[in-house]
Coordinates of C-alpha atoms in Angstrom, one line a residue:
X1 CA 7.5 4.4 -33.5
X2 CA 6.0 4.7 -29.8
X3 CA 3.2 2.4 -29.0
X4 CA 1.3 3.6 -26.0
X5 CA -1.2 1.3 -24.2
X6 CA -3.9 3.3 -22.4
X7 CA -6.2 0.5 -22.0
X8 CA -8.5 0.9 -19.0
X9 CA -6.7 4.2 -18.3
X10 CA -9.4 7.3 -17.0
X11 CA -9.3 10.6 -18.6
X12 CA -6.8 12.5 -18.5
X13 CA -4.0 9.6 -18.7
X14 CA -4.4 8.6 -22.5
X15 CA -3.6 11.9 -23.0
X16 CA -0.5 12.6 -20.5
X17 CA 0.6 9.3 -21.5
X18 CA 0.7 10.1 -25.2
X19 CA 2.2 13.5 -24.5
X20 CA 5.1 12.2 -22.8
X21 CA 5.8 9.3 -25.5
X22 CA 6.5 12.6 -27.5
X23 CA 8.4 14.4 -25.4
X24 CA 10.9 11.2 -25.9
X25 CA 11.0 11.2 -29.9
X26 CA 14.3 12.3 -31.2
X27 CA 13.4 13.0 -34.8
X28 CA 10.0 13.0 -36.9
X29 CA 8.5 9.4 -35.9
X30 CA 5.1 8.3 -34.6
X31 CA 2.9 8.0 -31.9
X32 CA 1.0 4.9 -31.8
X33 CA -1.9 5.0 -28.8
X34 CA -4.6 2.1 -28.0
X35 CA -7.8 3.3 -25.3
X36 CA -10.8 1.5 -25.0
X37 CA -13.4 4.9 -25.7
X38 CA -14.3 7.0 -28.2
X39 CA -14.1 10.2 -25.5
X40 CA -10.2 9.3 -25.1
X41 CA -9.9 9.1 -29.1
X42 CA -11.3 12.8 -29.0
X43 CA -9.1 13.9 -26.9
X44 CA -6.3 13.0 -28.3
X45 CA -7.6 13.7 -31.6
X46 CA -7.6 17.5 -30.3
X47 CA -4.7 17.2 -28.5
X48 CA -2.7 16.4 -31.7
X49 CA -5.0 19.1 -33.5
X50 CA -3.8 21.8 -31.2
X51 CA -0.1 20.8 -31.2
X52 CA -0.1 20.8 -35.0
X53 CA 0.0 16.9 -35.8
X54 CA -1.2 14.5 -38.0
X55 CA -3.4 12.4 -36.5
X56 CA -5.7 9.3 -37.9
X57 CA -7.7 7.0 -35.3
X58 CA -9.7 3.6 -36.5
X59 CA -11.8 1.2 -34.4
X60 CA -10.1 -2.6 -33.9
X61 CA -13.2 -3.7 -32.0
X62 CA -15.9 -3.5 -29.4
X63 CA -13.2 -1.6 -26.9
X64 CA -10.8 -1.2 -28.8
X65 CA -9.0 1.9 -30.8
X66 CA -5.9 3.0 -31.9
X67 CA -5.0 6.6 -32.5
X68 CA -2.1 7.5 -35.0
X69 CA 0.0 10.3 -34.2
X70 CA 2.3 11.7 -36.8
X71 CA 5.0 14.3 -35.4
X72 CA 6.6 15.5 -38.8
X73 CA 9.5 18.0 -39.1
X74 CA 8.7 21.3 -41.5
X75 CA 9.6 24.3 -41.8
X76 CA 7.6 27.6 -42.3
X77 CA 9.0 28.5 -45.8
X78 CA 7.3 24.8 -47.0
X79 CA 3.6 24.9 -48.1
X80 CA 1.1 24.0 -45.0
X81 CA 0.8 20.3 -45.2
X82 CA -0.9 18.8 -42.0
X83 CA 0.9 15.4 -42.6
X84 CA 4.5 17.3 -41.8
X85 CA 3.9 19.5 -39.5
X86 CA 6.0 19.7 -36.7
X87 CA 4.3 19.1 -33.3
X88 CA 5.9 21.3 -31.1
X89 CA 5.4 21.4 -26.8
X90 CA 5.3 24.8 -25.1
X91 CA 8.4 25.7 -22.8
X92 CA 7.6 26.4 -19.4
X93 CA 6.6 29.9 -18.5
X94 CA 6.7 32.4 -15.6
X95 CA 3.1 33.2 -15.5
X96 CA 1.7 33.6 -11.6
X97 CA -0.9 30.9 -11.8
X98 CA -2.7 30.6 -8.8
X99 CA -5.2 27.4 -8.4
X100 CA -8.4 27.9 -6.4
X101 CA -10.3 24.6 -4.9
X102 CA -12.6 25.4 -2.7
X103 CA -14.4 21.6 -2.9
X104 CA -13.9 17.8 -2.3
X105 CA -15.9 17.9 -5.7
X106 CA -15.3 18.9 -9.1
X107 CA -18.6 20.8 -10.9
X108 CA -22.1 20.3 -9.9
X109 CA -23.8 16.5 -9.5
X110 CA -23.3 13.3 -8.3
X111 CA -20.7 13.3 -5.2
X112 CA -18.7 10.1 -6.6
X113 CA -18.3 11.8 -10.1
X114 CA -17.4 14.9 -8.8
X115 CA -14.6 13.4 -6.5
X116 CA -13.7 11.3 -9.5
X117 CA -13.4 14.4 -11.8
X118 CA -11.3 16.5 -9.0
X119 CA -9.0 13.7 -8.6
X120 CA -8.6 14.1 -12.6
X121 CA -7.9 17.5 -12.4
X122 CA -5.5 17.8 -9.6
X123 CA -3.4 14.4 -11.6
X124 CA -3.5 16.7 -15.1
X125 CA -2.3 19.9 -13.2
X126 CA 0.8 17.3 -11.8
X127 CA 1.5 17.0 -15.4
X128 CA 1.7 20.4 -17.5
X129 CA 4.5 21.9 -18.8
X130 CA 3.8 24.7 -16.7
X131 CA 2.8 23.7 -13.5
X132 CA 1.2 26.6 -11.4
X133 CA 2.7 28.8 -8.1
X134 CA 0.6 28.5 -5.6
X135 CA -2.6 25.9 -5.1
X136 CA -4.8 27.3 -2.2
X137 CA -7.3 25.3 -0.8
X138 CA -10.5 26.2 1.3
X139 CA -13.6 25.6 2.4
X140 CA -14.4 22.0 1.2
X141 CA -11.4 21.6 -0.6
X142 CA -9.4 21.4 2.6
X143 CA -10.3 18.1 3.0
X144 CA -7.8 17.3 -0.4
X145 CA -4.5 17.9 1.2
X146 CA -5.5 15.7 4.5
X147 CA -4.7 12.1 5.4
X148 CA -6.9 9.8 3.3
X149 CA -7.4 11.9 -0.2
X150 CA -6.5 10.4 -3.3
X151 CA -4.5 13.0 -4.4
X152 CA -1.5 13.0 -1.8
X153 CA 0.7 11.8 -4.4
X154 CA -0.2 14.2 -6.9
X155 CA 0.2 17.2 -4.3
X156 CA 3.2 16.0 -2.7
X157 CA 5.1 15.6 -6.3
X158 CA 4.2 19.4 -7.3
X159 CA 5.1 20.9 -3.9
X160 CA 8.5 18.6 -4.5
X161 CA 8.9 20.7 -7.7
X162 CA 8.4 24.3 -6.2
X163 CA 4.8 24.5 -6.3
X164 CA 3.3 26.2 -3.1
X165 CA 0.2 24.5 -1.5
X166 CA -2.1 26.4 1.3
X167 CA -4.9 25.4 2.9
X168 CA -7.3 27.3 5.1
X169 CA -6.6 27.1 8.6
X170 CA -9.9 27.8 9.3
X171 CA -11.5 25.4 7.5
X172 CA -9.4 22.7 8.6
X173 CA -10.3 23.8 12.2
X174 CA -13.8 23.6 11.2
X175 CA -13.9 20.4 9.8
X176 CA -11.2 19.4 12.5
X177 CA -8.7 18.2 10.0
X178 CA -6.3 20.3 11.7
X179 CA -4.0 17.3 12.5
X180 CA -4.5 15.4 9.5
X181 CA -2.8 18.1 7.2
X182 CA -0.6 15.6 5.0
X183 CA 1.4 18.5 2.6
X184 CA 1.3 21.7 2.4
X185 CA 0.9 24.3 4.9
X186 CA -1.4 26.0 6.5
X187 CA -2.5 29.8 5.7
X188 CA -5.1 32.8 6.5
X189 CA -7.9 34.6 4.9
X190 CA -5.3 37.5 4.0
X191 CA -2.9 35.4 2.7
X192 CA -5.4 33.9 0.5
X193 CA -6.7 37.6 -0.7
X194 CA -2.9 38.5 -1.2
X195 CA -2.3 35.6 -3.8
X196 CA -5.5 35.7 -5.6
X197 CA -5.3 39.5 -6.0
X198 CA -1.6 39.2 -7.1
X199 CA -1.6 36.8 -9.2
X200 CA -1.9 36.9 -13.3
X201 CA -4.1 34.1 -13.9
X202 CA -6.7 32.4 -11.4
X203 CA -8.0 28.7 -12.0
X204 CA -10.9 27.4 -10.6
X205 CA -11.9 24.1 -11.6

């Protein structure tokens, strides 16, 4: 058994954390995760759903719950049981994914939710299987690859691992962040059209 402690950890790191315990199990075994909300049990609840595990959660108190993950071993000739199913990750693929931010903000609200829920996003992306090509960056979203964001880390560890981040010289002439680009480099309007138009999938958060 893996015993994960997600106290006090913001969405998405229950999830990546419990995700990664698996990635380490040898052999059928389980995945033992505490958080402190009901939202994180969800989500690992689904996560577990989708990847074809067993999963039981219970409530130890006030802030308090541990979620059960069971990652069984079966085979397709054996009658569907969900308690011994195997919980398999997806290998990485080749899809073009291209990743669109074109705010400081993520969705439509309160400024320090939205930055909180951006910073979210870009730290999930950092840790799928299948991490995109290219991450373009405009308008607003400039502002995310400059000295100060949060998400320098995040940014720094895909581009470390092949990932290809542009921002909009434009933009970062217009909000005169041209010499406070932090990773990265910086791209045109064409450019921009070229890998949106070429590429298989677009993500916008």
């Amino acid at each position: 058994m893996i015993k994960v402690n997600a106290i006090g950890d913001a969405c998405p790191i229950p999830v990546v954390k419990t995700l990664n315990a698996i990635r380490e199990l040898t052999g059928p075994d389980v995945v033992e995760t505490l958080v402190d909300n009901e939202i994180a049990v969800q989500n690992l609840t689904r996560m577990a759903d989708k990847k074809g595990c067993a999963v039981k959660s219970e409530r130890l108190g006030d802030r308090e719950f541990k979620v059960t993950i069971t990652v069984g071993e079966a085979t397709l000739s054996q009658s569907v049981d969900t308690e011994n199913v195997t919980c398999e990750l997806p290998l990485p693929g080749k899809k073009n994914t291209v990743v669109v931010i074109s705010s400081a903000v993520m969705g439509h609200g309160g400024d320090e939710l939205g930055t909180a829920l951006m910073k979210g996003f870009i730290y999930a992306l950092s840790q799928q299987d299948q991490l995109p090509a290219t991450i373009l960056f405009y308008n607003g979203g400039a502002s995310i690859t400059c000295e100060g964001s949060v998400s320098l880390e995040d940014l720094k560890s895909m581009e470390a691992q092949g990932v290809e981040i542009l921002t909009c010289g434009t933009c970062l002439n217009f909000y005169g962040l041209t010499e406070k680009l932090s990773v990265g480099q910086v791209t045109n309007m064409y450019t921009i059209v070229e890998k949106m138009t070429g590429a298989d999938l677009i993500v916008k958060p």
